XYZ file of C-alpha atoms in Angstrom:
755
model
C 58.643 79.815 162.856
C 59.311 80.297 159.142
C 57.036 82.629 157.148
C 57.095 82.732 153.327
C 56.179 86.013 151.523
C 55.084 85.461 147.850
C 55.153 88.446 145.457
C 53.134 87.765 142.246
C 53.408 89.245 138.707
C 54.049 93.027 138.669
C 53.392 95.487 135.830
C 53.879 99.183 135.340
C 50.943 101.308 134.197
C 50.780 104.968 133.242
C 47.249 106.366 133.194
C 46.416 109.788 131.839
C 42.875 110.836 132.734
C 41.043 113.514 130.714
C 37.622 114.943 131.382
C 34.904 114.628 128.707
C 35.315 118.325 127.836
C 39.115 118.267 127.451
C 41.460 118.004 124.476
C 44.007 115.223 124.443
C 47.661 115.130 123.386
C 49.552 111.862 122.884
C 53.252 111.121 122.361
C 54.402 107.797 120.902
C 56.527 105.552 123.100
C 59.707 105.674 121.008
C 59.222 109.189 119.558
C 59.739 107.806 116.036
C 59.331 109.400 113.591
C 58.477 112.174 116.078
C 55.917 113.270 118.642
C 52.330 112.843 117.414
C 49.770 115.471 118.418
C 46.059 115.678 117.732
C 42.952 117.608 118.682
C 40.216 115.345 119.984
C 39.767 112.303 122.165
C 41.404 108.929 122.620
C 37.973 107.389 123.182
C 34.838 107.180 121.021
C 33.278 110.628 121.325
C 32.026 113.362 118.982
C 34.195 116.500 118.723
C 32.132 119.704 119.056
C 33.180 123.260 118.207
C 31.336 125.993 120.079
C 30.934 129.748 120.064
C 29.152 131.513 122.918
C 28.700 128.029 124.426
C 26.567 126.961 121.423
C 27.625 124.068 119.187
C 27.784 125.011 115.503
C 30.157 122.314 114.193
C 30.559 118.633 115.063
C 33.026 115.974 113.867
C 31.428 112.540 114.279
C 33.150 109.725 116.122
C 33.752 106.359 114.466
C 30.594 104.320 114.083
C 27.402 103.827 112.076
C 24.066 105.653 111.944
C 20.709 104.854 110.359
C 19.878 107.618 107.846
C 16.634 107.238 105.884
C 16.798 103.459 106.286
C 20.473 103.159 105.231
C 23.182 101.934 107.607
C 25.871 104.599 107.030
C 29.463 104.565 108.311
C 29.655 108.202 109.452
C 33.258 108.048 110.799
C 34.878 111.461 110.338
C 31.714 113.161 109.023
C 31.542 116.900 109.756
C 28.292 118.828 110.329
C 27.927 122.632 110.260
C 24.664 124.251 111.302
C 23.328 127.713 111.948
C 20.745 126.078 114.199
C 22.692 125.052 117.305
C 19.646 123.270 118.730
C 19.915 120.489 116.171
C 23.057 119.138 117.908
C 21.059 118.606 121.079
C 18.775 116.049 119.457
C 19.508 112.385 120.342
C 19.487 111.377 116.671
C 21.680 114.284 115.489
C 24.305 113.025 113.037
C 26.108 114.215 109.916
C 24.842 112.786 106.605
C 28.091 112.994 104.587
C 31.758 113.995 104.717
C 30.494 117.594 104.924
C 26.923 118.368 106.006
C 25.668 121.969 105.979
C 22.371 122.429 107.848
C 20.341 125.639 107.703
C 17.259 126.513 109.686
C 13.488 125.924 109.598
C 14.109 122.185 109.630
C 11.741 119.518 110.976
C 11.492 119.063 114.748
C 13.031 115.601 114.525
C 16.268 116.863 112.962
C 17.477 117.603 109.419
C 15.508 116.276 106.446
C 16.346 112.578 105.774
C 13.733 111.579 103.182
C 15.330 111.467 99.756
C 18.783 110.640 101.187
C 20.682 107.771 99.500
C 23.708 105.817 100.768
C 25.946 107.061 97.920
C 25.578 110.620 99.259
C 27.999 109.917 102.094
C 31.009 110.790 99.885
C 30.048 114.414 99.049
C 28.401 117.522 100.480
C 24.838 117.393 101.820
C 22.745 120.535 102.362
C 19.590 120.444 104.515
C 17.374 123.475 104.953
C 13.674 124.304 105.240
C 12.662 120.601 105.435
C 14.461 119.770 102.159
C 17.749 118.176 101.101
C 20.381 118.758 98.388
C 23.577 116.906 97.453
C 26.686 117.729 95.421
C 29.350 115.080 94.897
C 30.250 111.771 93.239
C 28.109 108.677 92.784
C 29.705 105.389 91.944
C 27.852 103.447 89.245
C 28.752 99.971 87.992
C 32.383 98.854 87.944
C 35.425 99.931 89.929
C 36.156 103.117 87.984
C 32.772 104.442 86.863
C 31.651 107.515 88.757
C 29.061 110.192 88.009
C 29.296 113.804 89.217
C 25.851 114.420 90.724
C 23.772 117.434 91.729
C 20.668 116.077 93.462
C 17.833 117.566 95.444
C 15.031 115.893 97.356
C 11.639 116.580 98.875
C 10.043 115.066 101.950
C 6.568 114.533 100.438
C 5.096 113.823 96.980
C 5.321 116.647 94.446
C 1.623 117.469 94.691
C 1.801 118.324 98.413
C 4.872 120.519 98.856
C 6.884 122.466 96.383
C 7.671 122.861 93.673
C 11.312 122.355 94.684
C 13.496 123.097 91.671
C 17.142 123.240 90.628
C 17.585 126.928 89.756
C 20.379 128.796 87.921
C 20.493 132.481 88.936
C 22.546 135.599 88.253
C 22.633 138.421 90.800
C 24.274 141.824 90.601
C 24.449 145.146 92.435
C 23.340 145.804 95.987
C 20.367 144.258 97.744
C 18.139 146.115 95.265
C 20.051 144.788 92.259
C 18.627 142.525 89.575
C 18.161 138.820 90.372
C 17.737 136.934 87.117
C 16.661 133.290 87.099
C 18.110 132.025 83.821
C 17.093 128.384 84.072
C 15.384 125.814 86.224
C 14.903 122.061 86.291
C 11.837 120.603 87.996
C 11.504 117.340 89.867
C 9.232 116.104 87.049
C 12.186 116.215 84.600
C 11.210 119.471 82.881
C 13.925 122.023 82.092
C 13.209 125.688 81.446
C 15.598 128.220 79.890
C 14.994 131.974 79.793
C 14.877 134.908 82.190
C 11.276 134.962 83.405
C 10.809 131.656 85.217
C 9.413 131.608 88.766
C 7.603 129.209 91.097
C 4.312 130.495 89.708
C 5.416 129.746 86.156
C 6.926 126.294 85.666
C 8.382 124.674 82.519
C 5.934 122.153 81.085
C 8.116 120.137 78.737
C 11.422 118.286 78.782
C 12.921 121.508 77.372
C 10.853 124.703 77.595
C 12.496 127.870 76.249
C 10.753 131.137 77.146
C 11.241 134.695 75.937
C 8.302 137.084 76.056
C 9.900 139.776 73.906
C 9.393 139.828 70.147
C 12.678 138.061 69.542
C 13.581 134.453 68.653
C 13.607 132.142 71.660
C 15.983 129.534 70.281
C 18.855 129.431 67.737
C 20.783 126.595 66.118
C 24.195 127.889 64.982
C 26.544 126.287 62.477
C 29.062 129.150 62.048
C 29.081 132.169 64.337
C 29.059 135.655 62.863
C 30.625 138.903 63.997
C 27.174 140.492 64.374
C 23.713 139.126 65.081
C 22.715 138.761 61.411
C 25.864 137.138 60.019
C 26.845 133.493 60.002
C 24.771 130.373 59.288
C 21.998 129.794 61.795
C 18.285 129.037 62.208
C 16.049 130.882 64.670
C 12.866 129.493 66.233
C 10.157 131.820 67.492
C 6.535 131.612 68.645
C 4.811 134.942 68.031
C 2.014 136.502 70.066
C -0.606 134.875 67.800
C 0.680 131.363 68.491
C 2.360 130.723 65.129
C 5.725 128.956 64.954
C 8.409 130.607 62.823
C 11.489 128.706 61.696
C 13.930 131.159 60.127
C 17.018 129.649 58.447
C 19.532 132.354 57.524
C 22.947 132.702 55.945
C 24.503 136.139 56.443
C 21.038 137.671 56.766
C 19.505 136.016 53.683
C 16.604 133.561 53.943
C 17.399 129.938 53.193
C 15.001 127.054 52.387
C 14.085 124.610 55.142
C 15.034 120.982 54.504
C 13.805 117.945 56.447
C 15.917 114.905 55.644
C 18.435 114.790 52.753
C 18.151 115.197 49.002
C 19.668 112.613 46.667
C 23.199 113.749 45.950
C 23.683 115.438 49.296
C 22.901 118.901 50.682
C 24.809 120.659 47.871
C 21.723 120.436 45.576
C 20.493 123.982 44.919
C 17.000 124.673 46.286
C 16.563 128.063 44.701
C 12.814 127.753 44.162
C 11.862 125.348 46.981
C 10.756 126.651 50.357
C 10.200 123.257 52.053
C 11.898 120.020 51.011
C 11.253 116.846 53.026
C 13.970 114.385 52.159
C 13.491 114.942 48.425
C 10.054 113.315 48.667
C 7.775 116.259 49.472
C 8.141 119.635 47.765
C 5.519 122.334 48.220
C 5.852 125.256 45.870
C 3.773 128.286 44.950
C 0.356 127.188 46.208
C -2.533 129.598 45.786
C -2.346 132.507 48.185
C -5.989 131.881 49.054
C -6.127 128.303 50.353
C -9.005 126.101 49.323
C -10.179 123.319 51.679
C -10.699 120.993 48.724
C -7.014 120.827 47.891
C -5.673 117.286 48.331
C -1.974 116.403 48.063
C -1.617 112.941 46.519
C 1.390 110.978 45.399
C 2.102 110.275 41.751
C 5.179 109.709 39.638
C 6.900 111.277 36.620
C 9.597 109.091 35.118
C 11.081 111.929 33.064
C 11.502 114.472 35.838
C 14.565 115.039 38.032
C 15.903 111.752 39.474
C 13.883 109.231 37.450
C 11.425 106.629 38.657
C 12.744 106.699 42.254
C 11.614 110.283 42.825
C 8.013 110.551 44.028
C 6.597 114.058 43.939
C 3.438 115.476 45.397
C 1.043 117.236 43.095
C -2.304 118.858 43.682
C -5.831 117.757 42.799
C -8.858 120.025 43.055
C -12.146 118.167 43.392
C -14.753 120.039 41.378
C -18.300 120.585 42.460
C -19.671 118.662 39.442
C -20.948 115.316 40.750
C -20.782 113.792 37.243
C -16.984 114.182 37.041
C -14.893 111.320 38.300
C -11.217 110.367 38.163
C -10.776 107.311 36.010
C -8.051 104.665 36.140
C -5.847 106.574 33.690
C -5.590 109.598 35.968
C -7.921 111.715 33.841
C -11.245 113.360 34.631
C -14.193 111.688 32.904
C -17.872 112.573 32.752
C -20.496 110.178 34.083
C -23.846 110.150 32.353
C -26.771 110.530 34.752
C -28.329 107.389 33.322
C -25.236 105.302 33.897
C -24.848 103.181 37.029
C -21.504 102.876 38.754
C -21.252 99.891 41.033
C -18.136 101.212 42.706
C -19.576 104.408 44.218
C -23.174 104.608 45.347
C -24.823 107.427 47.255
C -27.563 106.368 49.639
C -29.754 108.522 51.810
C -28.071 108.926 55.184
C -30.041 107.404 58.059
C -28.265 109.608 60.621
C -27.912 113.065 59.010
C -31.087 114.511 57.458
C -30.684 115.709 53.875
C -27.247 114.097 53.380
C -26.084 110.973 51.602
C -23.668 108.273 52.733
C -21.159 106.775 50.311
C -20.968 103.000 50.061
C -17.836 101.610 48.482
C -17.707 98.135 46.994
C -21.303 97.283 47.788
C -24.506 97.405 45.761
C -27.903 95.819 46.054
C -27.877 95.262 42.304
C -26.825 91.738 41.521
C -25.494 92.833 38.145
C -22.642 94.815 39.644
C -22.222 93.225 43.056
C -18.560 92.755 43.964
C -18.722 92.759 47.731
C -15.022 93.459 48.433
C -12.724 96.457 48.596
C -8.926 96.406 48.522
C -6.661 99.352 49.361
C -2.957 98.894 48.704
C -3.603 95.274 47.716
C -3.746 93.583 44.329
C -6.507 91.191 45.349
C -9.195 91.173 47.982
C -9.446 87.605 49.235
C -10.270 87.283 52.902
C -12.262 90.320 54.004
C -14.839 92.800 52.822
C -12.151 95.449 53.277
C -8.441 94.674 53.016
C -5.878 97.398 53.661
C -2.272 96.394 53.002
C 0.952 98.370 53.341
C 3.729 96.626 51.417
C 5.708 99.545 50.050
C 8.258 101.526 52.040
C 7.762 104.530 49.801
C 4.234 105.019 51.162
C 5.570 106.040 54.613
C 2.343 104.735 56.162
C 2.431 103.895 59.877
C -1.042 102.403 60.348
C -2.923 100.141 57.954
C -6.268 101.385 59.372
C -6.709 104.291 61.760
C -10.060 104.947 63.418
C -11.143 108.155 65.149
C -14.511 109.117 66.609
C -14.862 112.603 68.027
C -17.680 114.896 69.109
C -17.226 118.582 68.275
C -20.613 119.835 69.499
C -20.577 120.512 73.221
C -24.127 121.892 73.252
C -25.749 118.675 72.070
C -26.893 115.850 74.280
C -23.913 113.674 75.314
C -23.513 110.340 73.594
C -22.678 107.540 75.997
C -20.346 105.532 73.788
C -17.641 106.543 71.317
C -15.497 103.835 69.677
C -12.467 104.412 67.477
C -12.517 100.910 65.964
C -15.437 98.524 66.545
C -15.553 94.868 65.591
C -18.300 92.286 66.003
C -18.519 88.677 64.840
C -21.714 86.621 65.052
C -23.383 83.628 63.449
C -26.959 82.428 63.060
C -25.803 78.833 62.564
C -25.866 77.053 65.921
C -23.624 74.198 64.769
C -21.067 76.608 63.435
C -21.195 78.527 66.702
C -20.267 75.453 68.746
C -16.926 74.608 67.144
C -15.857 77.864 65.470
C -13.907 80.829 66.826
C -15.493 84.250 66.515
C -13.273 87.253 67.243
C -14.680 90.765 67.314
C -11.191 92.234 66.976
C -8.166 90.109 66.129
C -4.587 91.314 65.812
C -1.420 89.538 64.688
C 2.041 91.074 64.812
C 5.460 89.632 64.104
C 8.971 90.657 63.181
C 9.091 94.056 64.877
C 11.238 95.309 67.699
C 7.917 95.722 69.521
C 5.408 93.129 68.316
C 1.992 94.075 69.701
C -0.958 91.838 68.881
C -3.459 94.348 70.260
C -2.449 97.746 71.515
C -4.719 99.933 73.614
C -4.002 103.415 74.938
C -6.486 105.427 76.997
C -6.002 109.075 77.866
C -8.562 110.745 80.075
C -9.742 114.310 80.454
C -8.695 115.597 83.905
C -12.156 117.136 84.406
C -14.642 114.663 82.913
C -12.992 111.245 82.727
C -13.776 108.756 85.494
C -11.970 105.679 84.173
C -9.267 105.345 81.498
C -8.976 101.664 80.461
C -6.344 100.689 77.897
C -7.778 97.213 77.179
C -11.212 96.036 78.322
C -12.422 92.461 78.133
C -15.817 90.990 78.991
C -17.002 87.385 78.660
C -20.486 86.030 79.511
C -22.981 83.291 78.660
C -20.711 80.262 78.348
C -22.694 77.710 80.385
C -20.764 74.697 79.028
C -17.266 76.193 79.232
C -15.314 79.004 80.839
C -15.871 82.760 80.852
C -12.462 84.394 80.322
C -12.429 88.180 80.404
C -8.754 88.422 79.503
C -6.299 85.727 78.481
C -2.548 86.350 78.231
C 0.297 84.108 77.149
C 3.942 85.041 77.189
C 7.233 84.080 78.769
C 7.691 86.283 81.845
C 4.914 88.548 80.568
C 4.495 91.918 82.230
C 0.746 92.403 82.760
C 0.333 95.364 85.120
C 2.286 97.506 87.571
C -0.723 98.968 89.356
C -3.303 97.338 91.606
C -5.104 94.321 90.100
C -8.758 94.013 91.191
C -10.594 90.694 91.133
C -14.043 89.886 92.538
C -13.398 86.161 92.909
C -10.549 83.778 93.631
C -7.765 83.474 91.080
C -6.935 79.880 90.224
C -3.299 78.778 89.863
C -2.480 75.567 87.985
C -1.483 72.977 90.625
C -2.512 69.551 89.295
C -0.479 66.573 90.529
C -0.328 65.190 86.981
C 1.964 68.028 85.854
C 4.341 67.806 88.823
C 7.385 65.618 89.439
C 9.962 64.993 92.191
C 7.379 65.800 94.866
C 9.010 66.102 98.323
C 7.821 67.450 101.698
C 9.139 70.808 102.872
C 11.590 70.529 105.779
C 12.977 73.218 108.103
C 10.268 75.691 107.077
C 10.492 77.536 110.420
C 14.247 78.018 109.963
C 13.656 79.463 106.478
C 10.823 81.745 107.641
C 12.902 83.042 110.563
C 15.461 84.435 108.066
C 12.870 86.431 106.112
C 12.536 90.102 107.019
C 9.154 91.619 106.009
C 9.207 95.342 105.336
C 6.775 98.219 104.984
C 7.374 100.583 102.084
C 5.956 102.883 99.443
C 6.360 102.145 95.733
C 8.342 104.845 93.899
C 8.668 105.516 90.189
C 12.227 105.093 88.771
C 13.977 108.177 87.464
C 14.175 106.998 83.864
C 10.830 105.205 83.508
C 7.294 106.272 84.426
C 5.426 103.391 86.061
C 2.072 103.649 87.794
C 2.033 102.216 91.318
C -0.398 102.348 94.208
C 0.456 105.309 96.466
C -0.663 103.550 99.695
C 1.636 101.949 102.275
C 2.699 98.437 101.193
C 3.834 95.336 103.095
C 6.035 92.646 101.635
C 9.607 91.519 101.020
C 12.570 93.003 99.190
C 13.519 90.774 96.254
C 17.245 91.290 96.935
C 16.754 90.017 100.549
C 14.704 86.988 99.473
C 17.280 86.183 96.778
C 19.908 85.572 99.493
C 17.647 82.972 101.183
C 15.405 81.536 98.439
C 17.076 82.442 95.133
C 14.774 80.196 93.065
C 11.768 82.352 94.074
C 13.321 85.530 92.607
C 13.486 86.211 88.877
C 14.643 89.113 86.744
C 12.207 90.467 84.193
C 12.571 93.247 81.669
C 10.331 96.293 81.564
C 10.209 97.306 77.886
C 10.687 100.820 76.590
C 7.566 102.957 76.632
C 6.451 104.069 73.156
C 3.731 106.460 72.055
C 1.456 106.319 69.018
C 4.126 107.831 66.743
C 6.725 105.234 67.675
C 8.762 107.680 69.769
C 10.357 106.127 72.845
C 10.119 108.708 75.670
C 11.258 106.355 78.431
C 13.940 103.684 78.611
C 13.443 100.122 79.762
C 15.005 98.471 82.769
C 15.451 95.141 84.527
C 13.633 94.602 87.834
C 13.389 91.683 90.247
C 10.134 89.887 91.052
C 9.103 87.406 93.755
C 6.856 84.356 93.477
C 4.686 85.338 96.439
C 2.413 82.294 96.139
C 5.378 80.073 97.018
C 5.322 81.488 100.565
C 1.927 79.883 101.254
C 3.321 76.287 101.385
C 6.225 77.552 103.530
C 3.811 79.160 105.987
C 1.632 76.033 106.136
C 4.685 73.808 106.653
C 6.001 76.175 109.331
C 2.583 76.094 111.030
C 2.637 72.281 111.044
C 6.163 72.271 112.498
C 5.033 74.640 115.257
C 2.038 72.400 115.998
C 4.410 69.429 116.323
C 6.581 71.367 118.768
C 3.509 72.434 120.754
C 2.304 68.816 120.959
C 5.743 67.699 122.178
C 5.719 70.409 124.843
C 2.219 69.389 125.947
C 3.366 65.767 126.303
C 6.402 66.904 128.317
C 4.176 69.009 130.570
C 1.883 66.009 131.162
C 4.900 63.855 132.053
C 6.245 66.610 134.329
C 2.877 66.845 136.110
C 3.026 63.125 136.826
C 6.625 63.471 138.093
C 5.645 66.392 140.349
C 2.788 64.333 141.857
C 5.231 61.481 142.552
C 7.712 63.913 144.146
C 4.975 65.382 146.341
C 4.213 61.898 147.689
C 7.934 61.363 148.393
C 8.140 64.742 150.175
C 5.200 63.816 152.399
C 6.948 60.546 153.308
C 10.192 62.457 154.035
C 8.336 64.917 156.282
C 7.052 62.062 158.424
C 10.594 60.612 158.611
C 12.070 64.026 159.545
C 9.565 64.440 162.375
C 10.594 61.052 163.741
C 14.306 61.954 163.471
C 13.704 65.302 165.175
C 12.273 63.565 168.259
C 15.301 61.240 168.329
C 17.684 64.243 168.088
C 16.001 65.917 171.093
C 16.578 62.743 173.119
C 20.267 62.646 172.078
C 20.708 66.351 173.030
C 19.593 65.571 176.561
C 22.101 62.696 176.831
C 24.965 64.885 175.473
C 24.173 67.613 178.053
C 24.469 65.103 180.871
C 27.800 63.832 179.486
C 29.243 67.396 179.244
C 28.441 68.034 182.902
C 30.354 64.889 183.894
C 33.374 65.800 181.690
C 33.535 69.300 183.224
C 33.677 67.890 186.710
C 36.473 65.508 185.723
C 38.563 68.400 184.192
C 38.309 70.384 187.406
C 39.562 67.490 189.438
C 42.484 66.905 187.061
C 43.561 70.596 187.195
C 43.607 70.607 190.966
C 45.698 67.512 191.010
C 48.333 68.794 188.535
C 48.922 72.062 190.409
C 50.113 70.196 193.472
C 52.769 68.260 191.554
C 56.407 69.496 191.027
C 57.936 69.297 187.496
C 61.299 69.990 185.799
C 61.863 73.210 183.827
C 61.071 72.585 180.139
C 60.629 74.646 176.945
C 58.392 77.682 177.360
C 56.000 78.615 174.583
C 55.428 82.348 174.315
C 51.668 82.723 174.607
C 51.928 86.006 172.696
C 52.972 84.170 169.582
C 50.254 81.633 170.004
C 47.544 84.185 170.615
C 48.623 87.063 168.357
C 48.975 87.160 164.576
C 52.057 88.007 162.520
C 51.385 90.872 159.983
C 52.865 91.157 156.449
C 52.315 94.569 154.844
C 51.968 95.513 151.126
C 55.292 96.149 149.392
C 55.872 99.810 148.370
C 55.964 100.762 145.520
C 53.808 98.220 143.738
C 54.276 97.778 140.807
C 58.018 98.590 140.946
C 60.880 98.859 138.489
C 64.087 97.892 140.434
C 63.597 98.078 144.248
C 60.658 97.823 146.634
C 60.289 97.919 150.466
C 58.690 94.989 152.368
C 57.227 95.717 155.867
C 56.229 93.053 158.464
C 55.469 92.924 162.251
C 56.413 90.139 164.758
C 54.297 89.807 167.954
C 57.298 88.134 169.654
C 60.902 87.060 168.987
C 60.959 84.221 166.468
C 62.937 82.328 163.855
C 61.984 84.026 160.463
C 62.432 83.028 156.795
C 61.582 85.742 154.157
C 61.899 84.604 150.530
C 60.681 85.575 147.003
C 58.868 83.033 144.810
C 57.374 83.155 141.298
C 53.718 82.795 140.268
C 53.983 78.983 140.505
C 55.344 79.124 144.102
C 58.908 78.179 143.209
C 61.546 79.941 145.470
C 63.684 82.520 143.633
C 65.698 84.281 146.356
C 65.891 83.960 150.205
C 66.069 87.389 151.858
C 66.064 86.568 155.677
C 66.821 83.322 157.558
C 67.456 83.842 161.275
C 66.268 84.915 164.745
C 64.525 88.318 164.862
C 63.185 90.330 167.780
C 59.607 91.404 168.515
C 58.275 94.533 166.707
C 58.179 96.126 163.232
C 60.788 95.297 160.579
C 61.511 96.468 156.940
C 63.568 94.959 154.159
C 64.465 96.570 150.782
C 64.418 94.084 147.925
C 66.548 94.772 144.819
C 65.029 92.920 141.861
C 67.085 94.545 139.084
C 68.858 91.272 138.370
C 65.635 89.366 137.809
C 63.520 89.155 134.662
C 60.268 91.163 134.477
C 57.365 89.354 136.138
C-alpha cells in the first residue's frame, strides 16, 4: 500500500502578547536606522498616567469624538485633571491638544457648551461648569490665523455669571493685595481701572473707572519727565457728574479743537477756548447764562477767511412783543395797529391763558398766503416745505418731531406721536382713483436709502410693546386690506418671530410659470435631508433678535449640498443709530426656501402611496398563490398516505427475502469448509481492519527541518512524499517495505523555496 503525505503552505509567526495594563517595546526588523522604543500600546487604547492608583492624565488613542456637536479627531490629545473621577465617565475625552480640567464640573463630564471645532489646536481649560481656550484659530485662506483667548458659558448670560475675562495683579503673601486692573464681559464691554468686581460691571464698550479725584483717562502726544510735562489731554468725571477735558502742554492750559482750522493746526487760538472745525467759536459769553440766548449762523465777508467762514453770533430776544427781526437783520418796531400776516397769536385751545403761534396762515383774505418754506426759495407742493440743500448747514434731518411728557403726576395720556400724518378727502370720486398717504417717504442716492425708518425703544419697567413700524388697513370692501407691503430684491424683513392670524398667500398662478415638470425621485431627495434641532444664537459682531425657544429645521449648508437652488446668500446690512453711527457690522448669511419642501413632501407621499399599492397587490397575488399551494399540499398528503401503505407491503416482502438469503449463505459456508484448496496470497486482516495513522509534523511552521511521525498496523509497502499546495509531487522520501509499528522521518527542506 502506498500512502501520500501532503504538507501545505507553512509560515513563521512571532507573537508578543501584552496585558492591557502593560507598556510595550518594539524593535524594527532590520534595526535600521536603529531600535525604536516607545511608551504605550501597539493597539488602539488610551494611555493613562496614575498616582495612588488614580488617573490624573490621559493621552487619547487615535479616533474621533463628538464634542458639543462637532466630530473632532482627538488623536494624541492629552487631558490633565485634578478630578480623577472624570476619567471614569464613558464619554470622557480630551477637547484639544492639551486639556486642563479642574473641579466642580457637571456630572456628565467637563463643560462642552461653547466649544468650537477650531479649539482642537490649542489649550482648553474646563472648570466650575465653564470653558476657556487659548490658541490659534484659522480664518479664511491657507495662511490666515488669529491668536484667540476665548471663554464660554453653559447657559444664557442672564442665568449664570457674569463670566468675564479678567486681568489681575497679585503681590505679597496670601494676605497681599489682589488688584483687578481690567475685565471684558461676554456682552462686549471692557472695563479698565482698579475697582472692578462681579458686583460692578462695565456698562459700555470701553468703561474707564477711577474713584479718586484724579483724571481717569489721558491721551498723550509726547511724554514728559514728570506728570505735568509733555503734551497730553486728561479726561475726568468729577463727583458732581461734570465732564472735564483738560488739554495741557507742559502744565499750561490749551484750547480744545474739534476738527481742523483752515490753514492747519498751526493757527494760533490765543483767545478761543472751543473751536469746532473753524465753524463754531464760542468766546466770552456772559458769566450768568440767560435761557433766551440763541446761537444762529450768519456771515461776515470782511472777517478772517472771507465768505467761506461762517461764524456763530448771539441774539437776545427781548421781552418787547412789538420788536421783530426784519429781513435786513435789524430789529424793527411793530405798531399795535398794524397786522402782520406772517405771525399771528391765537388763544391756545389746550393751555389756558397762553397763545399759540400760527405761521403762514391767517383767516384774513387780504394777507392769506397759506404756505411756509424753510431752507427753500419757493413753496410749491406743501403747506410746509423744509429743504436742506447746503452742506454748510450741517443739518441731519429735514424735520424732526418729538413729543414728551415731563409731568409724572398728571393723568397718563394714551397716545404720544413724534410725527403724525393724515390724508383724507370729502370727494367720493377722488377717493376712488386717488392715492392718499398719511406719511410718505422717498430716499435715494445714499449708502443707506431708507424710505421710512422707524425705531422703537421701550422703558424696561413700563413698556409692553416696542414696534418700529406699525401698519393697519381696514374698510376696503372692493379691494384688498394690506397692513404692510414691501418690495425689494432679497429684502430682509425680520429676524424674529413673525405672527399672522390668517394664511399667508404665495403667488403660484400657472400663467406666470413655464417649463412645468413633475417631481421625480422625491423620496430619494428627502432621505438625504437631515433635520436638526437647535437654538438661534446672535453673531459676535452683529446684534440680531431671535426667538430663544428650541427650533426645528435644516442647516442651509447641508441643504446646499443636496438642493443648491433652494439656498441663497443674503446680506444683513450694518446697523445704524439715529446719529448715523454704525455700531455693528454687516454680514452674509444663508437662507432656505422652506416653502419648496411642501411639493417635495407631497410628491414623496404620493411615491410612498404607489409603493404601498404595489405591495398590497403583491400580497393579494401571494394570498392566491398560497391558497393554490394549500390545495396541492392536500393532494400530496393523500398521495403520500397511499405510498406509505405500499411501502409497508414492500417491507414485508423484503423481510421474507432476507430470511431466504440468510439460509442460502449458511448452506454455502458449510459446503466451502469441506473443500480442499491450494495455498494462495494471505491478506493480513489487521491491515484491513485497522487504520494507518499520520501524525502532525513537528515543528510546524518550520524553517529548515521538521520531523514526520506515522504508525503502521502491519508490515506494508509504503510511499512517503512531499507535494505542493496544488498536489504536485516535489520530493519522494520513502518507497519500500516497512515493518509494523511507529516510524519517524526527518525532512530537510532547506533546498526548497518558502511555501
